[in-house]
XYZ file of N, CA, C and O in Angstrom:
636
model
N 0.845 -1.184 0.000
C 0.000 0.000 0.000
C 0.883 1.239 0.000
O 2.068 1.117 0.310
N 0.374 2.430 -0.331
C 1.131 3.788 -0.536
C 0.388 4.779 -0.789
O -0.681 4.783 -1.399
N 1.069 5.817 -0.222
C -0.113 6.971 0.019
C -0.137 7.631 -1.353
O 0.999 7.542 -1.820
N -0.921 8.227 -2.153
C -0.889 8.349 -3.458
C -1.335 9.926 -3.014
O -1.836 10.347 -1.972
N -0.941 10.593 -4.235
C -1.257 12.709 -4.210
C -2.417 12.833 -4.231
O -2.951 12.068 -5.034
N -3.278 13.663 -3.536
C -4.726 14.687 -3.881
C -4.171 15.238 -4.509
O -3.050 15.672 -4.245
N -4.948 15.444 -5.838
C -5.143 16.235 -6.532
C -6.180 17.467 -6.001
O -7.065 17.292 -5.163
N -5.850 18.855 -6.728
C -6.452 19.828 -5.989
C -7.202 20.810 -7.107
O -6.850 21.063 -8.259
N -8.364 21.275 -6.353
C -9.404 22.262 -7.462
C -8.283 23.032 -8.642
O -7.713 24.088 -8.370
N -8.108 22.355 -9.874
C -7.490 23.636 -10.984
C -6.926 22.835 -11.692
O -6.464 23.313 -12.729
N -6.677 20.994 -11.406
C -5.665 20.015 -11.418
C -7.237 19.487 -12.660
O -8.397 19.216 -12.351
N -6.616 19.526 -13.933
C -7.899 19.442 -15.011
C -8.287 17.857 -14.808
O -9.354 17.666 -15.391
N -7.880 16.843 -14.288
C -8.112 15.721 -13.920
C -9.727 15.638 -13.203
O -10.693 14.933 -13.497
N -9.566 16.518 -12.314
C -10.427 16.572 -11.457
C -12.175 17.022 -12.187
O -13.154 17.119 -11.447
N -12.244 17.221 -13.559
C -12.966 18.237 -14.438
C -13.574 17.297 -15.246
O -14.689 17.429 -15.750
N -12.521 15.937 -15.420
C -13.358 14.795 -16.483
C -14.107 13.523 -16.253
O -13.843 12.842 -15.262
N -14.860 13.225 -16.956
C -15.575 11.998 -16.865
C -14.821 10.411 -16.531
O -14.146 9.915 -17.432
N -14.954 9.773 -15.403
C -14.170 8.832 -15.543
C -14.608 7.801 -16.219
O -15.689 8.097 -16.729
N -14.259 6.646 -16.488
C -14.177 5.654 -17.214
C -14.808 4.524 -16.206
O -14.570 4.682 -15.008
N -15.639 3.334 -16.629
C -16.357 2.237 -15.841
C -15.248 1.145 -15.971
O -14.587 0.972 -16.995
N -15.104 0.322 -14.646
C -14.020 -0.251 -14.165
C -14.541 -1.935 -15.037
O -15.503 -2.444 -14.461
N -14.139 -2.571 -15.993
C -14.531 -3.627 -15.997
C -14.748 -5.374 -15.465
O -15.508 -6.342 -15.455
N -13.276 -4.784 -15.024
C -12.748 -6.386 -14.552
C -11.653 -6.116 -13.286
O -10.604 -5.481 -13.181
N -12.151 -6.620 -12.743
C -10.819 -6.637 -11.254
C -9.526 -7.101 -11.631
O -9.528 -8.199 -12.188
N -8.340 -6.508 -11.459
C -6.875 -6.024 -11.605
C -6.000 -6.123 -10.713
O -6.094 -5.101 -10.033
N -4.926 -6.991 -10.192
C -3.964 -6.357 -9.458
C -4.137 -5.082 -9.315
O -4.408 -4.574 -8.226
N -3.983 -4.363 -10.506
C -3.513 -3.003 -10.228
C -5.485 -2.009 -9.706
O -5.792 -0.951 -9.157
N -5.956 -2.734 -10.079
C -6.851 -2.085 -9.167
C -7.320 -2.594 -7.609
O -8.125 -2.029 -6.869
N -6.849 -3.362 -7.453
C -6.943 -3.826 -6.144
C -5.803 -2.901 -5.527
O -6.173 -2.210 -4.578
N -4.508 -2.785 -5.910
C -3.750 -1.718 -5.013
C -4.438 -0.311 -5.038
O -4.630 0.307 -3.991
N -4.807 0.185 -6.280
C -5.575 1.218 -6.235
C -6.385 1.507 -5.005
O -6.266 2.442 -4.213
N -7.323 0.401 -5.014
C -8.648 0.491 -3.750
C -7.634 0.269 -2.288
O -8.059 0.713 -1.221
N -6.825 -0.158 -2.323
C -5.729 0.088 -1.051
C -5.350 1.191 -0.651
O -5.469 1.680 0.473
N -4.664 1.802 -1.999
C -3.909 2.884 -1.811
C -4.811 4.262 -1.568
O -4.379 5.234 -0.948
N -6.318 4.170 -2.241
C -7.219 5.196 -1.988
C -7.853 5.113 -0.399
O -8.443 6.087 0.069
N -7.673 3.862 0.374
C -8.411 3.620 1.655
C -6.798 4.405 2.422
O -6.774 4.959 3.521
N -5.990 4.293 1.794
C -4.642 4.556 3.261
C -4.419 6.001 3.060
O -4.037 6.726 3.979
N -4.687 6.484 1.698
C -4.466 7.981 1.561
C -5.695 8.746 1.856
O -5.601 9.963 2.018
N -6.935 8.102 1.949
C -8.281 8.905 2.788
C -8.038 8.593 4.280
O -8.540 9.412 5.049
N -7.500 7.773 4.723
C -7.394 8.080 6.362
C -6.070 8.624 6.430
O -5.905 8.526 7.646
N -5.248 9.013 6.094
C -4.108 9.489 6.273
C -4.364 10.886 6.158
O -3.621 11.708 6.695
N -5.581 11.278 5.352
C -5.964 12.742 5.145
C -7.109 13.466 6.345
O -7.126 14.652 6.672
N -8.064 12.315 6.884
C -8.964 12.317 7.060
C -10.038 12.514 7.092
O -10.606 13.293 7.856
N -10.661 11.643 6.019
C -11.502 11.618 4.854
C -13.055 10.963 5.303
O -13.357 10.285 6.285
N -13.785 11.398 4.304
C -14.478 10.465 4.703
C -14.932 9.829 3.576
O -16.005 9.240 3.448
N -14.042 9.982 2.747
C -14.957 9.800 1.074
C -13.656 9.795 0.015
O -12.814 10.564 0.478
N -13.300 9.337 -0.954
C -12.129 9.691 -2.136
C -12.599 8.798 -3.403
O -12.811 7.607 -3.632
N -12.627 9.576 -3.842
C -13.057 8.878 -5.583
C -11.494 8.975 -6.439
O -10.609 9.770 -6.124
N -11.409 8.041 -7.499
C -10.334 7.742 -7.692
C -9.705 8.924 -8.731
O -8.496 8.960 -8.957
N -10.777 10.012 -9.420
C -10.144 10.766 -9.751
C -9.381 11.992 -8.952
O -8.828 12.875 -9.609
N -9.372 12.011 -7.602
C -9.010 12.619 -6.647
C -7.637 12.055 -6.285
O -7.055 12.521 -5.305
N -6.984 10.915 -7.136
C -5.708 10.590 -6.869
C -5.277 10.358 -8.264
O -4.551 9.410 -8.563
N -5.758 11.293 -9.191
C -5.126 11.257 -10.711
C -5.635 9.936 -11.581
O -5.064 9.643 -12.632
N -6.665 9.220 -11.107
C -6.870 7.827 -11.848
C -8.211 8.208 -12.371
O -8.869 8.790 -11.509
N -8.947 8.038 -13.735
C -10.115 8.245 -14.112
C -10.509 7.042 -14.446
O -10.483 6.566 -15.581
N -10.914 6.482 -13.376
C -11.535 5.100 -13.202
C -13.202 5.298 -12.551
O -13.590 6.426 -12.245
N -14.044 4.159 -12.400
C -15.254 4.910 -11.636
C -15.083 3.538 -10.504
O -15.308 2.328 -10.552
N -14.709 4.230 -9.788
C -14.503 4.433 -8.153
C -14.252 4.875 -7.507
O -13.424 5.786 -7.541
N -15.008 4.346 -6.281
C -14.787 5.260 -4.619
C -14.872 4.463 -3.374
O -15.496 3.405 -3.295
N -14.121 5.100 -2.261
C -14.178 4.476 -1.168
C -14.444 5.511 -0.476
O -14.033 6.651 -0.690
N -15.453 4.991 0.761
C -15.958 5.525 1.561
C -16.522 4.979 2.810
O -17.483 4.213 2.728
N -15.773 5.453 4.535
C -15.814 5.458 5.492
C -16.662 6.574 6.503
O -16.263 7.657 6.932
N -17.925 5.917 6.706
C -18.491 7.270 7.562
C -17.995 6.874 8.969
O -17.945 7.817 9.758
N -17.561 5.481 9.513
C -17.195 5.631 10.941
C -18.478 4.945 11.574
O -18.563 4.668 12.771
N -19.754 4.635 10.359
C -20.677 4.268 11.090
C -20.876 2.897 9.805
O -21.343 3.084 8.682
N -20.438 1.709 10.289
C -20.722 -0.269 9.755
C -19.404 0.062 9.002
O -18.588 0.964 9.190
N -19.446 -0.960 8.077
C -18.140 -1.418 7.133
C -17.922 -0.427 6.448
O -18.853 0.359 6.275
N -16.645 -0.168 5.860
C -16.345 0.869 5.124
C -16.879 0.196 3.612
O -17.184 -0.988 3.472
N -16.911 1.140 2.630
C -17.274 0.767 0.999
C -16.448 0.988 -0.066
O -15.656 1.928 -0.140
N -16.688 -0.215 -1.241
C -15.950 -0.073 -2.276
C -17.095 0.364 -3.272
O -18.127 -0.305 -3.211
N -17.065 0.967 -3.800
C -17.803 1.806 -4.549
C -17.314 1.389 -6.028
O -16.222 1.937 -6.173
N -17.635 0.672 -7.172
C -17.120 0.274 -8.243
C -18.424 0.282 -9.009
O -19.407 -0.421 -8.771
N -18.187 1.809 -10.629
C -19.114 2.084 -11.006
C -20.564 2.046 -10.896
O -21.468 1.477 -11.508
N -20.475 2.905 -9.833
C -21.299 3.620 -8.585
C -22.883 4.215 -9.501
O -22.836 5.080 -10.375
N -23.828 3.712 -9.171
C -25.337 4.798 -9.966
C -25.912 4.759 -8.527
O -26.107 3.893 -7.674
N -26.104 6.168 -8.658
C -27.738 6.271 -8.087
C -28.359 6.376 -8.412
O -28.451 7.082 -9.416
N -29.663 5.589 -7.695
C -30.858 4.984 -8.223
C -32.460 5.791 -7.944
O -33.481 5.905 -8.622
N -32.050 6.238 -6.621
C -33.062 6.800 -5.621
C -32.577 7.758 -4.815
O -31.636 7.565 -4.045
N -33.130 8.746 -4.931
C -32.767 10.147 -3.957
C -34.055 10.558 -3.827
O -34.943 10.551 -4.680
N -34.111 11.108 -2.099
C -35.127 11.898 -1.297
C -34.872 12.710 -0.506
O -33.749 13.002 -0.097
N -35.771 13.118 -0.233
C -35.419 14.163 1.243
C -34.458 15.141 0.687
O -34.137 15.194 -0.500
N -33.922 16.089 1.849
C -32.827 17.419 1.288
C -32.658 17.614 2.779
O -33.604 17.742 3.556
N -31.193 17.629 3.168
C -30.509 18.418 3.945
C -29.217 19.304 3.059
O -28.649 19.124 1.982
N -29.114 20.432 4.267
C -28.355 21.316 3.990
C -27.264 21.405 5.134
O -27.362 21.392 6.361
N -26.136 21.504 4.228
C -25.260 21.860 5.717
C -23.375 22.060 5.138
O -23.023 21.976 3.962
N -22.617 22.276 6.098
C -21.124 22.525 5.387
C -20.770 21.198 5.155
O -21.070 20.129 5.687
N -19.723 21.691 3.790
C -18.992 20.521 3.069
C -17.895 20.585 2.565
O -17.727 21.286 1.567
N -17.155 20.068 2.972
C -15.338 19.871 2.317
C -15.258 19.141 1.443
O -16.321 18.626 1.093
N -13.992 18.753 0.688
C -13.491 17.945 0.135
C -12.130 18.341 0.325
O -11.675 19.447 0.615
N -11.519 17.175 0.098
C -9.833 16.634 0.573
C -9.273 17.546 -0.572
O -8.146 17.984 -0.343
N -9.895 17.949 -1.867
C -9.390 18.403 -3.340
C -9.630 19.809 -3.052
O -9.461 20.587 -3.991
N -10.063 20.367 -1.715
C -10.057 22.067 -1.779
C -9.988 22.157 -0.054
O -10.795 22.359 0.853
N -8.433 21.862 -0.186
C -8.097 21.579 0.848
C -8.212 23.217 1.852
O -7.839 24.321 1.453
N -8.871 22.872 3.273
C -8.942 24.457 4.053
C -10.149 25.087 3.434
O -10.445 26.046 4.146
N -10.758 25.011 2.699
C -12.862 25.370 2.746
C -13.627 24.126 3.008
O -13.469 22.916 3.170
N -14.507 25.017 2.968
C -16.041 24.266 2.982
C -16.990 25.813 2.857
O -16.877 27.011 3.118
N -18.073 24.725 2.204
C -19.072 25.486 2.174
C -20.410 25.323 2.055
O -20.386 24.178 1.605
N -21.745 25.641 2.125
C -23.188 25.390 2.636
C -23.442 24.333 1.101
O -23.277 24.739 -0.049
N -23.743 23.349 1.384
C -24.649 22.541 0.015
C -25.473 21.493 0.197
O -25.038 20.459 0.703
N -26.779 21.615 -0.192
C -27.977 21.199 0.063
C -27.938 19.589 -1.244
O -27.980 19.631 -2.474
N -27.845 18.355 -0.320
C -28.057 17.438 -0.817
C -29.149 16.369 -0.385
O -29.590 16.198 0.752
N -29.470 15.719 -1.493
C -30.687 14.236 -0.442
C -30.271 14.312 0.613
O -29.217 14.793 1.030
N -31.381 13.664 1.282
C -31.344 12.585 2.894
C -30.977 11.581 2.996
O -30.317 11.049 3.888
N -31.564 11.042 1.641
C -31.914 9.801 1.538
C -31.127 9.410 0.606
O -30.684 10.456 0.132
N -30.408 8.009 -0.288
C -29.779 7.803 -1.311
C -29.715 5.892 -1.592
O -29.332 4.848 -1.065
N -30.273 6.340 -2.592
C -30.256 4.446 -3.054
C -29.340 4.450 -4.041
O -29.365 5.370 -4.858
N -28.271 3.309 -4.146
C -27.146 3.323 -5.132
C -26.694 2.072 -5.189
O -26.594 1.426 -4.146
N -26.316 1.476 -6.522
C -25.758 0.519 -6.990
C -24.450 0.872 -7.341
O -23.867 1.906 -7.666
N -24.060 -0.766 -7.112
C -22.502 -0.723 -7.173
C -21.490 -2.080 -6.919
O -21.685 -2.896 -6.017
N -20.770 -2.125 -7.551
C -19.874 -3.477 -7.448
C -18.739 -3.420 -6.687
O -17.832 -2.647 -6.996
N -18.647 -4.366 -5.432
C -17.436 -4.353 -4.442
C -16.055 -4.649 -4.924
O -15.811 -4.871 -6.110
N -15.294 -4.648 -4.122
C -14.192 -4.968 -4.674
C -13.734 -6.875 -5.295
O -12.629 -7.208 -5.723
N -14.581 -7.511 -5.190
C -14.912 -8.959 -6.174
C -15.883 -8.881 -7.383
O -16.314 -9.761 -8.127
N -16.094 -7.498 -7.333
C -16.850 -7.583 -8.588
C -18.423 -7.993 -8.369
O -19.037 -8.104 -9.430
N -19.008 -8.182 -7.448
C -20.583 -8.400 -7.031
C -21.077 -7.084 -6.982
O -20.366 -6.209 -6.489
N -22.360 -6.778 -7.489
C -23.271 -6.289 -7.423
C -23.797 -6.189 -5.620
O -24.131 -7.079 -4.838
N -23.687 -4.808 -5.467
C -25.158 -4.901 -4.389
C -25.487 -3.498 -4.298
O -24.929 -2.690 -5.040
N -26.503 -3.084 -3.294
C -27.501 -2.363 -3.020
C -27.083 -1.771 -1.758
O -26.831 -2.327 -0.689
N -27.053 -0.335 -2.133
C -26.340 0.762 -0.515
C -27.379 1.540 -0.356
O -27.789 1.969 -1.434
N -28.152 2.004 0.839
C -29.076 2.922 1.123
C -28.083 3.766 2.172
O -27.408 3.260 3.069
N -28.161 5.042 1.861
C -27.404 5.950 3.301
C -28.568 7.092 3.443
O -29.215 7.379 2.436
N -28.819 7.699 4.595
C -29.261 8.661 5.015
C -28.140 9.562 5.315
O -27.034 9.101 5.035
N -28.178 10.907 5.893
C -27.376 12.126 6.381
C -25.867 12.068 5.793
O -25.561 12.210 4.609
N -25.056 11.847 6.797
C -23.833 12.101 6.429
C -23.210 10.573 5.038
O -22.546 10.739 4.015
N -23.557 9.766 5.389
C -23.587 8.164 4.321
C -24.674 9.132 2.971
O -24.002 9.426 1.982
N -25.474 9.376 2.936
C -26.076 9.987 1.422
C -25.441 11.353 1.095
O -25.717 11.971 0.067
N -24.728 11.709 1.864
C -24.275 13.199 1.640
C -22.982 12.952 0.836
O -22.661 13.595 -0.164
N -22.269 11.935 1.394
C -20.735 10.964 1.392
C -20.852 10.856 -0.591
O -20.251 11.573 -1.391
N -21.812 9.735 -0.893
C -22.410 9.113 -1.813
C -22.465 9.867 -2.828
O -21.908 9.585 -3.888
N -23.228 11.051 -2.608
C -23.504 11.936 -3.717
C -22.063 12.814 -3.842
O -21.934 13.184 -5.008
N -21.331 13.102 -3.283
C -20.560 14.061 -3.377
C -19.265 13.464 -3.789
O -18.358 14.239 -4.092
N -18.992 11.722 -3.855
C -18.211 10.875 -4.299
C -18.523 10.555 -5.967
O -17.585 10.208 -6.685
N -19.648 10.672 -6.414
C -20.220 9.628 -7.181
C -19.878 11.169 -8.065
O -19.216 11.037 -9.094
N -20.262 12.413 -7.723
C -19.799 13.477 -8.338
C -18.342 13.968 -8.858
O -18.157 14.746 -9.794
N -17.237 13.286 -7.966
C -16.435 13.354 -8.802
C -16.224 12.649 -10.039
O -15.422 12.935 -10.928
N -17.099 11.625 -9.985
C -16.450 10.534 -11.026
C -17.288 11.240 -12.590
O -16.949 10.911 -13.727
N -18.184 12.042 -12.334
C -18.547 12.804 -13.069
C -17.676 14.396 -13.502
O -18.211 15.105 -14.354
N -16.682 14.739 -13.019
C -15.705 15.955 -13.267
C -16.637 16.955 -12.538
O -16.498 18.147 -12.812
N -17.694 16.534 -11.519
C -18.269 17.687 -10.623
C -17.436 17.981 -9.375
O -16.644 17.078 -9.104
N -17.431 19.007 -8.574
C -17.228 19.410 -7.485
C -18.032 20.169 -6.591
O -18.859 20.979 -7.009
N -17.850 19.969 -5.480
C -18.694 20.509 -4.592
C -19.017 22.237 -4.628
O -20.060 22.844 -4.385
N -18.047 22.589 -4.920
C -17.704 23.641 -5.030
C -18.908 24.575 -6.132
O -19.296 25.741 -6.059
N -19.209 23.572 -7.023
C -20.580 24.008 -7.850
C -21.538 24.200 -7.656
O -22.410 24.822 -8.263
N -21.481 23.303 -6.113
C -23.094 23.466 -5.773
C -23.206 24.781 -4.225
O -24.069 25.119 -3.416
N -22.140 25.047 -4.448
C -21.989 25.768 -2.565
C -23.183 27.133 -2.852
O -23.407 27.955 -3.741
N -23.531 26.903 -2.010
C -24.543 28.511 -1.722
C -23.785 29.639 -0.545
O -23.696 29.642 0.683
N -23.442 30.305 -1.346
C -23.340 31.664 -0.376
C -21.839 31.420 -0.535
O -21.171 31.727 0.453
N -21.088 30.858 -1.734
C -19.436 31.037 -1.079
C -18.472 30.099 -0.354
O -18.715 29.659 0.770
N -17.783 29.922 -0.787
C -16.697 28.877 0.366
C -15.931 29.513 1.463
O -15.221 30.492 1.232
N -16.067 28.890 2.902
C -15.601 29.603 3.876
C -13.857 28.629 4.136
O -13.585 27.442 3.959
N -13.143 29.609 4.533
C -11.984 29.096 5.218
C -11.640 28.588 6.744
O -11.362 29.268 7.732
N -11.767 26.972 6.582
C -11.329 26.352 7.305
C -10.440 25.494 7.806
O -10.510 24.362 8.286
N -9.255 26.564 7.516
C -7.849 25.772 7.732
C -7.634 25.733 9.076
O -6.496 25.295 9.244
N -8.295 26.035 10.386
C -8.315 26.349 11.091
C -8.436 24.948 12.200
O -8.421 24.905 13.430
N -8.566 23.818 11.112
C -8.241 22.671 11.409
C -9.794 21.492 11.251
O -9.761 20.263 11.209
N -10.802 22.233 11.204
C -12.213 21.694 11.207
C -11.866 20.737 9.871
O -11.073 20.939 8.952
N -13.009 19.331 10.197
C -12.919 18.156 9.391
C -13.210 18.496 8.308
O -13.597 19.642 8.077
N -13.085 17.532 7.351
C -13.275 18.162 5.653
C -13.406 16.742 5.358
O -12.609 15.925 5.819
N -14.654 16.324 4.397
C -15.512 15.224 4.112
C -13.954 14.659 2.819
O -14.050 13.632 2.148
């Protein structure tokens, strides 16, 4: 395993569509390693693989609450509800800012063996989801912020 670079808001990587993962790889199995040791090494709660220069469609994601997830060409299926509230990312490193996403989130996706299954998250797990599944689309949070990004280098967590 090895800690691999964030890439950061301006880094044109971060801007494109990734590519659907077909077949499990050595080299994507270190990938899904190397993205789990460089999101806790950052402290993360979320990293999609174009966030470490790879335009692949995946993500891993740890809310701290059941098993952590391999996220392998990730859809959502079902979105409800709307909360609002601050949001980081590891790729704009020191802000956050106000963005109103589901509550609720139904999503498909293949683990790291390549199976199919079915993820439901509420609050911070649907907030995680959507804002992962967005990079793999060349989105950022940063598109959706209302009112501005605030500076929080000040040490506060960043999703």
């Amino acid at each position: 395993m090895a800690l691999r670079n964030i890439r950061e808001l301006g880094d044109d990587v971060l801007r494109k569509k990734s590519r659907e993962i077909q077949e499990m790889t050595p080299k994507i199995k270190e990938l899904i390693e190397d993205m789990f040791e460089t999101m806790y090494e950052a402290d993360g709660v979320g990293l999609a693989a174009p966030q470490v220069g790879v335009l692949k469609r995946l993500v891993v994601i740890d809310t701290g609450e059941g098993k952590p997830l391999v996220m392998i060409n990730p859809e959502i299926l079902e979105r409800s509800g709307s909360q609002t509230g601050y949001e980081g990312c590891l790729s704009v490193p020191g802000k956050s800012g106000i963005v109103t996403r589901p509550n609720y989130v139904k999503a498909r996706a293949k683990d790291e063996n390549m199976k199919t299954y079915i993820v439901e998250g509420t609050e911070l797990l649907a907030r995680a989801i959507c804002h992962e599944v967005d990079h793999l689309d060349g989105k950022m949070y940063v598109d959706f912020v209302e009112g501005g990004l605030v500076d929080t280098s000040n040490g506060e967590d960043e999703e």
